[in-house]
mmCIF file of C-alpha atoms in Angstrom:
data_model
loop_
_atom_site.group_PDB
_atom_site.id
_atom_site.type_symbol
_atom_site.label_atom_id
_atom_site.label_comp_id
_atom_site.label_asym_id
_atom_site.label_seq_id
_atom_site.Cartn_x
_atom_site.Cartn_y
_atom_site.Cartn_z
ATOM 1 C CA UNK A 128 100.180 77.732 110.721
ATOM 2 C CA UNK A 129 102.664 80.331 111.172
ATOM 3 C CA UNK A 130 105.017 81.114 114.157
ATOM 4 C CA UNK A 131 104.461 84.657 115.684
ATOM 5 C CA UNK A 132 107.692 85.787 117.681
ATOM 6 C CA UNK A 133 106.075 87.017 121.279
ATOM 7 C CA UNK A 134 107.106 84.532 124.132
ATOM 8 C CA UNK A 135 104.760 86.222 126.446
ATOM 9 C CA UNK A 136 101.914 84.647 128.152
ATOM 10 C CA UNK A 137 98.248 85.896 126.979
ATOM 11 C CA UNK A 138 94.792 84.898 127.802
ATOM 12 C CA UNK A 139 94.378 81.359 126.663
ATOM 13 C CA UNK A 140 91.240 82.047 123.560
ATOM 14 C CA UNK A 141 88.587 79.275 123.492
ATOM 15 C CA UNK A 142 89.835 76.147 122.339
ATOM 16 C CA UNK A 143 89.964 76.242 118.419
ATOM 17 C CA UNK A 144 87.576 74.756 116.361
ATOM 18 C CA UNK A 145 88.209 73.203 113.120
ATOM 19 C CA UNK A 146 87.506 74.917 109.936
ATOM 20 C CA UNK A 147 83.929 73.961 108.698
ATOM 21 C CA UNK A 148 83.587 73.084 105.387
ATOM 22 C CA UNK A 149 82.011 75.533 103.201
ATOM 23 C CA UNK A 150 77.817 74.685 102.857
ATOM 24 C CA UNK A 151 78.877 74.746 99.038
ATOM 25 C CA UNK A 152 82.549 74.961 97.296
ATOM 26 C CA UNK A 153 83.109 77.039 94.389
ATOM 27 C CA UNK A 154 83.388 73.879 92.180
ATOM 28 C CA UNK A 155 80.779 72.745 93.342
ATOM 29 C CA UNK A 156 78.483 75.440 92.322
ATOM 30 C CA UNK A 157 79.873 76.256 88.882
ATOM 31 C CA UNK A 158 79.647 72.599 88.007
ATOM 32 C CA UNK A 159 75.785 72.782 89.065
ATOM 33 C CA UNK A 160 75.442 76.068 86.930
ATOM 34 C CA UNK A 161 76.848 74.718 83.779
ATOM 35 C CA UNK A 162 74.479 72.039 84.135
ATOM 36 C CA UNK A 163 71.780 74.199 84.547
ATOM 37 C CA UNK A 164 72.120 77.346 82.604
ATOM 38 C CA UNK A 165 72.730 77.204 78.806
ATOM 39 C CA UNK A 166 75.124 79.224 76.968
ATOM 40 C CA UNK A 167 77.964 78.673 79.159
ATOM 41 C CA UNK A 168 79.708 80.229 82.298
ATOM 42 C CA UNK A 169 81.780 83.412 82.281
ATOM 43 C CA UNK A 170 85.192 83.730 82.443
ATOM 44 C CA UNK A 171 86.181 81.461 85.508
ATOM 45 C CA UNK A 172 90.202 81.591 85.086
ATOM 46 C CA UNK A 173 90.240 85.352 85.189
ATOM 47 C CA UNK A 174 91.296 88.029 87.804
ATOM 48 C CA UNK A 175 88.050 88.510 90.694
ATOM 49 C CA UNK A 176 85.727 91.534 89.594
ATOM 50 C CA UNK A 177 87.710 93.062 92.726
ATOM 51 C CA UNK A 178 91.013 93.414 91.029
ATOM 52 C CA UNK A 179 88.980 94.874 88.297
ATOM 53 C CA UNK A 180 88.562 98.853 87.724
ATOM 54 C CA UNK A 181 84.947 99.016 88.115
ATOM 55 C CA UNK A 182 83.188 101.924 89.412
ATOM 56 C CA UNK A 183 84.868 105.594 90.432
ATOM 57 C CA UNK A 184 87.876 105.326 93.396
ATOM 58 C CA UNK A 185 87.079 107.293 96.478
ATOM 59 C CA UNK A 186 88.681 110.888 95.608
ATOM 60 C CA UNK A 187 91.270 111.629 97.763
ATOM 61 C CA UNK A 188 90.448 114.026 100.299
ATOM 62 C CA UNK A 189 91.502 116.433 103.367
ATOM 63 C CA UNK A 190 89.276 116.349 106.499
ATOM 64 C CA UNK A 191 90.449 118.811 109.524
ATOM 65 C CA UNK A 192 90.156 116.326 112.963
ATOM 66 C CA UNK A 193 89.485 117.678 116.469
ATOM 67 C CA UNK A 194 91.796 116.800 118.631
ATOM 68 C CA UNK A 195 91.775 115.030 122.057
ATOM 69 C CA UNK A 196 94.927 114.465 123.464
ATOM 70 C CA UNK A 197 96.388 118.600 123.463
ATOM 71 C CA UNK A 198 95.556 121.590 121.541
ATOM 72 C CA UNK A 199 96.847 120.889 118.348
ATOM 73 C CA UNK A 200 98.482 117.847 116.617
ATOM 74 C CA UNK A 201 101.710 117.166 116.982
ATOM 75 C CA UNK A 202 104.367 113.871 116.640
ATOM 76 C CA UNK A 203 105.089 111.924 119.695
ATOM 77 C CA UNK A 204 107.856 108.869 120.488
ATOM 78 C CA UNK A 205 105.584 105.858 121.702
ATOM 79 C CA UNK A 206 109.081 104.255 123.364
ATOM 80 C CA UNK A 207 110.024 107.050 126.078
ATOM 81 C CA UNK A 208 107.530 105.946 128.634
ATOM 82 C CA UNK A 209 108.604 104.857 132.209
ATOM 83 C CA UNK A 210 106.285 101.959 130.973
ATOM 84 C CA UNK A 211 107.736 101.366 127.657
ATOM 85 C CA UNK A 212 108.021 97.432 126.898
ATOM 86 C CA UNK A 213 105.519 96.635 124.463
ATOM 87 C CA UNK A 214 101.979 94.921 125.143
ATOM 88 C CA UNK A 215 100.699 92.072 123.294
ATOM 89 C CA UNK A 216 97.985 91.911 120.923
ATOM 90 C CA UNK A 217 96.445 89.107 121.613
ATOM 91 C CA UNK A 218 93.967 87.624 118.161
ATOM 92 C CA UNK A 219 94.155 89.409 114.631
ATOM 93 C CA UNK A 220 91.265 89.486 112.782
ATOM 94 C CA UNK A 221 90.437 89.901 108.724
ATOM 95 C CA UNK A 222 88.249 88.907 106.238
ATOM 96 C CA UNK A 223 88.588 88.189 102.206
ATOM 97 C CA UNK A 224 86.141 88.205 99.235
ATOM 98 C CA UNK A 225 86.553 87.061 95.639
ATOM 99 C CA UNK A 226 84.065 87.516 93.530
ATOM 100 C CA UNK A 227 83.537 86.116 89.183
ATOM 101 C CA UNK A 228 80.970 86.486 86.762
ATOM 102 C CA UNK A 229 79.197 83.362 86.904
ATOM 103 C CA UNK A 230 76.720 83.528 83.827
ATOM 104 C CA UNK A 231 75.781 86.094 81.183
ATOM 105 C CA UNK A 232 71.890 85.700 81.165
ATOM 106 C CA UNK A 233 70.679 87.645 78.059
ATOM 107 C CA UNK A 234 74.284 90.261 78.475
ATOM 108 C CA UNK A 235 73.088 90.486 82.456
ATOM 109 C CA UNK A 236 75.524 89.209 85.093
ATOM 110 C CA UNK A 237 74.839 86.294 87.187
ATOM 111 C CA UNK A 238 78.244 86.679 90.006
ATOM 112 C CA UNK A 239 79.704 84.294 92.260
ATOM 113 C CA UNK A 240 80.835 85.998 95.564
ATOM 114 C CA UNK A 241 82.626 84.147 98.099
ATOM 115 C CA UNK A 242 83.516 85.792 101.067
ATOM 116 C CA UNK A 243 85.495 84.773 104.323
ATOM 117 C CA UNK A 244 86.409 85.758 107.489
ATOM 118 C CA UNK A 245 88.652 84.270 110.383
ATOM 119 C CA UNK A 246 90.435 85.169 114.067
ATOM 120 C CA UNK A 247 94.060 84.018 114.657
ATOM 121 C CA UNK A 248 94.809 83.886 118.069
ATOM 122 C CA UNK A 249 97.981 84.106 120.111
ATOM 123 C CA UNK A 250 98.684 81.362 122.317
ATOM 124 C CA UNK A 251 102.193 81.391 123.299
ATOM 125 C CA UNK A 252 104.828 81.847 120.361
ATOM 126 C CA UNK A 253 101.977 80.413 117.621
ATOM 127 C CA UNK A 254 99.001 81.797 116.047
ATOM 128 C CA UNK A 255 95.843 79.104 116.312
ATOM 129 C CA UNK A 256 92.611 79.766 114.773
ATOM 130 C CA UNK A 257 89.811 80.867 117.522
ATOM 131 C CA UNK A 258 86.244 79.551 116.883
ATOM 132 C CA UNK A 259 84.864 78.872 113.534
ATOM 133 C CA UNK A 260 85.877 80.347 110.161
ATOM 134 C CA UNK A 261 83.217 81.969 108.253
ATOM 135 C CA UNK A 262 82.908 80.835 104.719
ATOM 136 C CA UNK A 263 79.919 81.597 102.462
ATOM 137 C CA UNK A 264 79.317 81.495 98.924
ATOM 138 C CA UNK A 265 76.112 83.213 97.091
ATOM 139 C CA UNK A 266 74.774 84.069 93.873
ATOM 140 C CA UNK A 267 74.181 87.989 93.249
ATOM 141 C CA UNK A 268 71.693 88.311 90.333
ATOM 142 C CA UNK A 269 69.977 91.004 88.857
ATOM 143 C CA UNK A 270 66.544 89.269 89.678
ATOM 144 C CA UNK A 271 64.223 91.795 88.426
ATOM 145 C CA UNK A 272 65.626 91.535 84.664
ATOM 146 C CA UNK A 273 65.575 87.526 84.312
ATOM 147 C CA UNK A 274 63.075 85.599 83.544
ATOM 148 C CA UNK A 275 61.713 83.018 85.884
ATOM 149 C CA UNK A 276 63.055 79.817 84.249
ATOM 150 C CA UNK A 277 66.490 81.933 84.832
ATOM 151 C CA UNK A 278 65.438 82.511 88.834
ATOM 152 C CA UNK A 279 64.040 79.167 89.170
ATOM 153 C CA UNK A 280 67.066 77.628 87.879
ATOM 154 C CA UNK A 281 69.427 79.558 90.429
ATOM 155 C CA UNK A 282 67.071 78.985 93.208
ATOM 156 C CA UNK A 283 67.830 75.088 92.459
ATOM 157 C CA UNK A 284 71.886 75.827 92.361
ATOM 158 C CA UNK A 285 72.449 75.208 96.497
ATOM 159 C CA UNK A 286 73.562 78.474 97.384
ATOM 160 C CA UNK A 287 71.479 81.878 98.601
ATOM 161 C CA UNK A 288 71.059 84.400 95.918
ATOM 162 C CA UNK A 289 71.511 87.890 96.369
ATOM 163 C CA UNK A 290 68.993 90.082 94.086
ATOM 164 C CA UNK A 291 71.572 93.148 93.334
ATOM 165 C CA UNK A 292 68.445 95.206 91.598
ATOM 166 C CA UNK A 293 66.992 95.650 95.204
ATOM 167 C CA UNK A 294 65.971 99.096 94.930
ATOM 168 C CA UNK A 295 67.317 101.733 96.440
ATOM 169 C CA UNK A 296 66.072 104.451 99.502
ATOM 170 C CA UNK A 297 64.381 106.296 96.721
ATOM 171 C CA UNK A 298 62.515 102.671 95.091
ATOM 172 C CA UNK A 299 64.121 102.960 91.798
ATOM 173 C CA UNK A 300 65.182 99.292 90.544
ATOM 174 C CA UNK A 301 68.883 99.754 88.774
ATOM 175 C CA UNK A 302 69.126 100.056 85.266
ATOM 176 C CA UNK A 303 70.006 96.408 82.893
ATOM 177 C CA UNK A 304 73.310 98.157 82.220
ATOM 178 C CA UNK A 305 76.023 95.326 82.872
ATOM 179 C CA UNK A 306 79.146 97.401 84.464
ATOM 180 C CA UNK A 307 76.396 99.249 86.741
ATOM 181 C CA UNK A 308 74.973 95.301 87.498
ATOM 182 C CA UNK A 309 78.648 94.223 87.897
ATOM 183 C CA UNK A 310 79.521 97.170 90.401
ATOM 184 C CA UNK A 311 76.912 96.474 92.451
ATOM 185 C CA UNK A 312 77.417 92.798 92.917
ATOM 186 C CA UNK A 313 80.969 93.592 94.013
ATOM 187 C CA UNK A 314 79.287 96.352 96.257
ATOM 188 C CA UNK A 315 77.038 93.128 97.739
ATOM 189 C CA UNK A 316 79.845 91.049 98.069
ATOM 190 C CA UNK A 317 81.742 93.994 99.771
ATOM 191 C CA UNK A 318 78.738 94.000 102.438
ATOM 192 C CA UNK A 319 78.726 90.479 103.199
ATOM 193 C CA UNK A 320 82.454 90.415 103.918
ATOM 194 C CA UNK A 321 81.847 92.859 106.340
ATOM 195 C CA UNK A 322 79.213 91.620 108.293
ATOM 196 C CA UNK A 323 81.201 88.431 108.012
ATOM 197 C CA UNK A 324 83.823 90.435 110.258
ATOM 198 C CA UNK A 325 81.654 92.303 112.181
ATOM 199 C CA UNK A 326 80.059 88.907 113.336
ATOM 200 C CA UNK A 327 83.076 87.521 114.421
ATOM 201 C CA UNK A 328 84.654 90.565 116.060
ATOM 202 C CA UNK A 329 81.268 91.156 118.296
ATOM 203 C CA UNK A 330 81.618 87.151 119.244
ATOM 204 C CA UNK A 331 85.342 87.806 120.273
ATOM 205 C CA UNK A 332 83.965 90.688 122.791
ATOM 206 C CA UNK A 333 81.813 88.842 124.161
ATOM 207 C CA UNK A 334 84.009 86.439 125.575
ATOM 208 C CA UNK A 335 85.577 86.581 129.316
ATOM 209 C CA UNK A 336 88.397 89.391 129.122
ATOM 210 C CA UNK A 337 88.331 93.110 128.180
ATOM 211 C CA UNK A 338 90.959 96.037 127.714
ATOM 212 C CA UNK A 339 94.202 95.359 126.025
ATOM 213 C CA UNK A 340 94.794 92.135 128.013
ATOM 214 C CA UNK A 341 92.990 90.596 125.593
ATOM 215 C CA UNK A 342 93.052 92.893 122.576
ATOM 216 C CA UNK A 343 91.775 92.040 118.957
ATOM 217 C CA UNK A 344 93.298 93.771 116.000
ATOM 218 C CA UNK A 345 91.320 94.186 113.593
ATOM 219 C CA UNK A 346 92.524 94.990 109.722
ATOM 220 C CA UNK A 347 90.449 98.087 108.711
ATOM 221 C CA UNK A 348 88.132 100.628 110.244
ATOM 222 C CA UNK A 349 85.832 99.490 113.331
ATOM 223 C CA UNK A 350 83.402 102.627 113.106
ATOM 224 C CA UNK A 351 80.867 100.221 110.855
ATOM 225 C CA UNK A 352 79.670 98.292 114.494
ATOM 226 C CA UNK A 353 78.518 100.517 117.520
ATOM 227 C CA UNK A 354 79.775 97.495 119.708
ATOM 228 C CA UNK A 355 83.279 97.166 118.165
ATOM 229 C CA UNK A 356 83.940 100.940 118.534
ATOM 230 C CA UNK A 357 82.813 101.088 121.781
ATOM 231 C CA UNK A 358 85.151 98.185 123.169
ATOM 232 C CA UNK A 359 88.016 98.841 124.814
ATOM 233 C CA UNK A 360 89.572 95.688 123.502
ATOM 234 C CA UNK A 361 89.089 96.517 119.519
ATOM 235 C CA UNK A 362 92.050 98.133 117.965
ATOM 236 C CA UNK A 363 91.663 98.905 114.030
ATOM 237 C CA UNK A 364 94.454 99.359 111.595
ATOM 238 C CA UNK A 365 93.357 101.545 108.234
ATOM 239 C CA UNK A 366 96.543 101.016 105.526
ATOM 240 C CA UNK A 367 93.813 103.290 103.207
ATOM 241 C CA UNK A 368 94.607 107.459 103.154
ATOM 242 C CA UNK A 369 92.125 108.426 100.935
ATOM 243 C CA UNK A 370 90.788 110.613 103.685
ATOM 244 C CA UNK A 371 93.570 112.314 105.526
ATOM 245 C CA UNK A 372 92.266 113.401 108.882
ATOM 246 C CA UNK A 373 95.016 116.426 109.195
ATOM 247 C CA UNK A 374 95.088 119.788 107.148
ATOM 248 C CA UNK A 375 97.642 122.366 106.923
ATOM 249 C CA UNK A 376 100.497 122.324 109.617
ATOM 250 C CA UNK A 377 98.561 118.618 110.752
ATOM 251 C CA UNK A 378 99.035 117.233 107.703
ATOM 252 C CA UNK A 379 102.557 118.204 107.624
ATOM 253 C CA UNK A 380 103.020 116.781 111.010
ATOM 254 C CA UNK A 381 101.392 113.322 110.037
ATOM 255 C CA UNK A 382 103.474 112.933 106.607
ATOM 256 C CA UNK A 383 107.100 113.933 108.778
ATOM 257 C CA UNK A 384 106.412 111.516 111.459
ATOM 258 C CA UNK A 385 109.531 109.237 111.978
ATOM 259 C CA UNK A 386 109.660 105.225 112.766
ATOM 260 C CA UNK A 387 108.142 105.090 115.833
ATOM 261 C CA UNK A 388 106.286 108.213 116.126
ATOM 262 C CA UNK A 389 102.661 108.374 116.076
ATOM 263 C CA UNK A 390 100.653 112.038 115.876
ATOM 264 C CA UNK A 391 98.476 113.062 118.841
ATOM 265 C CA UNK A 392 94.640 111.225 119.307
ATOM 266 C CA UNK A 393 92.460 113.145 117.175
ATOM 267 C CA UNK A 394 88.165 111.981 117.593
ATOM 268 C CA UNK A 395 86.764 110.584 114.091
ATOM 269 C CA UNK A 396 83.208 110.774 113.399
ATOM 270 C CA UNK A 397 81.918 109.752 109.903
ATOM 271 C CA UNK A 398 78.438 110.515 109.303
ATOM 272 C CA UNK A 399 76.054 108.351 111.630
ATOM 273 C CA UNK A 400 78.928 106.024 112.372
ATOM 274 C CA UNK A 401 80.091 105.788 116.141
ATOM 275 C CA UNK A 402 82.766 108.032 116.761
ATOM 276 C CA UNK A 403 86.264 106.726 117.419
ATOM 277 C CA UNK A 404 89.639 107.884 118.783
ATOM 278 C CA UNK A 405 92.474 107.520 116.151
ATOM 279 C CA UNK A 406 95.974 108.642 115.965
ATOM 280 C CA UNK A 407 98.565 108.081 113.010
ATOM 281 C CA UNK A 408 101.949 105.757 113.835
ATOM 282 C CA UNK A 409 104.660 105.466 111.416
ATOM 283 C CA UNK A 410 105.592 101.293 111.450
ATOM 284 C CA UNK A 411 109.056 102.205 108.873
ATOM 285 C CA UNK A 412 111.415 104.207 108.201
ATOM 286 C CA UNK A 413 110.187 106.520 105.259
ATOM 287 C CA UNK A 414 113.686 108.384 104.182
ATOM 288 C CA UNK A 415 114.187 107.262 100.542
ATOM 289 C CA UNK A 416 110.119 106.598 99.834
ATOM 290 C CA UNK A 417 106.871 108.306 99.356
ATOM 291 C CA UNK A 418 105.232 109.805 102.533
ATOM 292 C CA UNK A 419 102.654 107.249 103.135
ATOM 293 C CA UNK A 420 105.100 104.649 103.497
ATOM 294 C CA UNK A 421 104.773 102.335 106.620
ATOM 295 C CA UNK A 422 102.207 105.078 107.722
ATOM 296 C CA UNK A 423 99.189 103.848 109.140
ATOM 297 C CA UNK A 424 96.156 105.256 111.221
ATOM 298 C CA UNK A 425 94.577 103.432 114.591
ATOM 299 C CA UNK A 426 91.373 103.163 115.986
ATOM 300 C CA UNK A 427 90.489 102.767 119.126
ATOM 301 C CA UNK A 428 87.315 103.329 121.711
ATOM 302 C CA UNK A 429 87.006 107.037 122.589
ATOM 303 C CA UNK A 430 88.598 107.826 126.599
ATOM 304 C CA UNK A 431 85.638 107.351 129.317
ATOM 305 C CA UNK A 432 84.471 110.861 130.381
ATOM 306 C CA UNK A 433 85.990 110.612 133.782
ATOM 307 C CA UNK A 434 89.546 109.435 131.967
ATOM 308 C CA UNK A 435 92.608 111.681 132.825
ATOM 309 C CA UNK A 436 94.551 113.014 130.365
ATOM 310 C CA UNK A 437 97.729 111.245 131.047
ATOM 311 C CA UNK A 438 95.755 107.991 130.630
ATOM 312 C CA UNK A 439 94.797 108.459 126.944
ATOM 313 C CA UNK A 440 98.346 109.217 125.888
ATOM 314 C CA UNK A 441 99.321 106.085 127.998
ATOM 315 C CA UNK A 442 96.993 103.824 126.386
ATOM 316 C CA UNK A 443 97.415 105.316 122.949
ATOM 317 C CA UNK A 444 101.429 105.322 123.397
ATOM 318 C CA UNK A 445 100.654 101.064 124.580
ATOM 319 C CA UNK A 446 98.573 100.100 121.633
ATOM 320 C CA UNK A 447 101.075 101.833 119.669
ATOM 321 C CA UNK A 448 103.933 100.075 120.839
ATOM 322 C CA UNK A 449 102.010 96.857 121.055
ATOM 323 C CA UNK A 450 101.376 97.362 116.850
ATOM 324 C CA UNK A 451 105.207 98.388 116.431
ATOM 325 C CA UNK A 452 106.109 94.917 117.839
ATOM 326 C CA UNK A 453 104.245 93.282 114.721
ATOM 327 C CA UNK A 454 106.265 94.603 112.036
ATOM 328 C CA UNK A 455 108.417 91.503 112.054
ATOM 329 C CA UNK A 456 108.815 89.478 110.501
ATOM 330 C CA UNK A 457 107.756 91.072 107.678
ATOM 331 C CA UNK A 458 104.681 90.582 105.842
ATOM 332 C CA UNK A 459 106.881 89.706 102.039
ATOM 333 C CA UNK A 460 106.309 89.223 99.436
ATOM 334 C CA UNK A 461 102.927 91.118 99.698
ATOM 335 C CA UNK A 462 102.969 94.439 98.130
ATOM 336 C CA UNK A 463 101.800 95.807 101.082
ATOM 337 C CA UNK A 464 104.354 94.868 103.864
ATOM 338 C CA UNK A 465 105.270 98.261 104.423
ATOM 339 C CA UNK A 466 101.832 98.573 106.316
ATOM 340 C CA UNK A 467 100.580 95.291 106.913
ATOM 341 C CA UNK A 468 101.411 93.486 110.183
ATOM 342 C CA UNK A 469 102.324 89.941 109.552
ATOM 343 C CA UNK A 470 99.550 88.058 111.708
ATOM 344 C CA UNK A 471 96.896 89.669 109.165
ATOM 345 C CA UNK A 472 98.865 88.542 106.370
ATOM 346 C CA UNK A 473 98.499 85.220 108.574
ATOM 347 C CA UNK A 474 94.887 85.418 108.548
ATOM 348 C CA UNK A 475 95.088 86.086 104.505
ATOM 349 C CA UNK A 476 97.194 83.444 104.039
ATOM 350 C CA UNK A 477 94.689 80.876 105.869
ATOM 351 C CA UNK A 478 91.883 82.291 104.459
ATOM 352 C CA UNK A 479 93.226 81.622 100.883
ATOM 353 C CA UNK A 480 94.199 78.045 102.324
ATOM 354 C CA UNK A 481 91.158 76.769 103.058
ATOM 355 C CA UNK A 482 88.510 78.663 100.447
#
């Protein structure tokens, strides 16, 4: 349990729950497989498939952003505000997967994906754990290359299996090639982490409270649930720039911003996801490092029809000052630190406690 440094008084979450045990632990499930499968397991010690190069990166890419707040963006000081003292974020959310090759059924592979998910909440100067962790392991097998012994046996290994040759909008089942079978088990995996977050996130707005009074942070985009970037209490934080949402004189707004600045609100819409407002903030000083250091982009519910001007820039200038007061202490020795707020490395850090 870690101590977060905010004396002030937020809404008191739901009493915490313990963490459930998981309905199967990783042991658990390897020993079962080596007593069921022949040949042997794959390679258990090694590094997760995710730390893996599998697949083709995201190319890096410029996307021009209408703006919302003004004509054009522009950088901004989030602590000259009448109103300046920062708000409180009040639970932090994030989610980890992990995923190894199980079993090599004739060259195919057989993964093991375990992903996790968990909200640390605020209650006075400590973070406490609100509800129930998610923690679920599965199998993610090629099912329409094995044989049936091989699907009978990991029917009988007591966790769900995933078939990853599901076929695709167009009905063609995958190939048997093994680094296409791999990528798409971590792709699986990827999903269920997700929804893993998603569920918990839509739980936390439903409770009593809305608005920043009782704000969730949320590591990563929220555009992937209608509900989460419609509520005014979500607040995502994207440490990815693959897409840049600024071209031209933008862009060379976004990469000068100073600690403490953030750019104008810009609207994001990505394909049939729910549009969002977001707005970058630098958390650190970048003089002496590359220009995506401590940079950072927000997300946030798009302004009510009806909203006034001066109330998006107020509520974008709060949430941005309410982020700002994360940055210490800082998030070391994580490689990250520069752009990760230290009650998500909180959430890692119990995550990896109790998997």
């Amino acid at each position: 349990m870690s101590e977060a440094r905010h004396g002030e008084t937020a809404p008191a979450p739901p009493a915490a729950q313990p963490a459930a045990p998981p309905a199967a632990s990783l042991h658990v499930v390897r020993r079962r497989l080596r007593e069921l499968l022949q040949g042997g397991l794959g390679d258990e010690a090694g590094a997760p498939l995710e730390a893996q190069s599998l697949g083709t990166p995201e190319a890096p890419r410029l996307v021009s952003a209408q703006p919302i707040e003004g004509h054009a963006l522009r950088a901004v000081r989030t602590d000259t505000a009448p109103d300046a003292a920062p708000a409180v974020l009040v639970a932090f959310l994030d989610g980890t997967q992990a995923s190894h090759v199980a079993h090599y059924d004739d060259g195919l592979p057989i993964v093991l994906g375990r992903v996790a998910a968990v909200v640390r909440a605020r209650r006075g100067r400590t973070l406490h754990t609100w509800a129930r962790p998610i923690v679920e392991h599965r199998l993610y097998a090629p099912c329409a290359h094995l044989s049936p012994a091989t699907r009978a046996v990991l029917a009988s290994a007591g966790v769900p299996v995933v078939d990853t040759t599901e076929p695709g909008p167009d009905g063609t089942v995958p190939a048997p090639h093994p680094l296409a079978l791999l990528e798409r088990a971590v792709h699986f995996v990827q999903a269920d982490r997700e929804r893993a977050e998603r569920d918990l996130a839509e739980r936390w707005c439903r409770r009593d409270g809305d608005g920043l009074r009782a704000a969730l942070c949320v590591d990563g985009s929220i555009q992937g649930s209608e509900q989460l970037a419609a509520a005014p209490c979500v607040i995502g934080i994207v440490k990815s720039h693959r897409t840049m949402y600024a071209e031209g004189a933008a862009l060379r707004t976004v990469l000068a911003l100073a600690r403490g600045e953030r750019s104008t609100v810009f609207r994001v819409s990505v394909g049939r996801r729910q549009p969002v407002a977001s707005w970058y903030l630098r958390l650190r000083d970048p003089a002496g490092r590359d220009p995506m250091w401590g940079l950072v982009r927000l997300e946030a519910a798009l302004p009510d029809r009806g909203d006034a001007p001066a109330a998006l820039t107020q509520r974008a200038d709060a949430i941005s000052r309410a982020v700002l007061a994360e940055v210490s202490p800082l998030s070391l020795p994580d490689a990250r630190w520069d752009k990760l707020v230290y009650p998500i490395r909180d959430c890692e850090q119990f995550l990896r406690a109790v998997c």
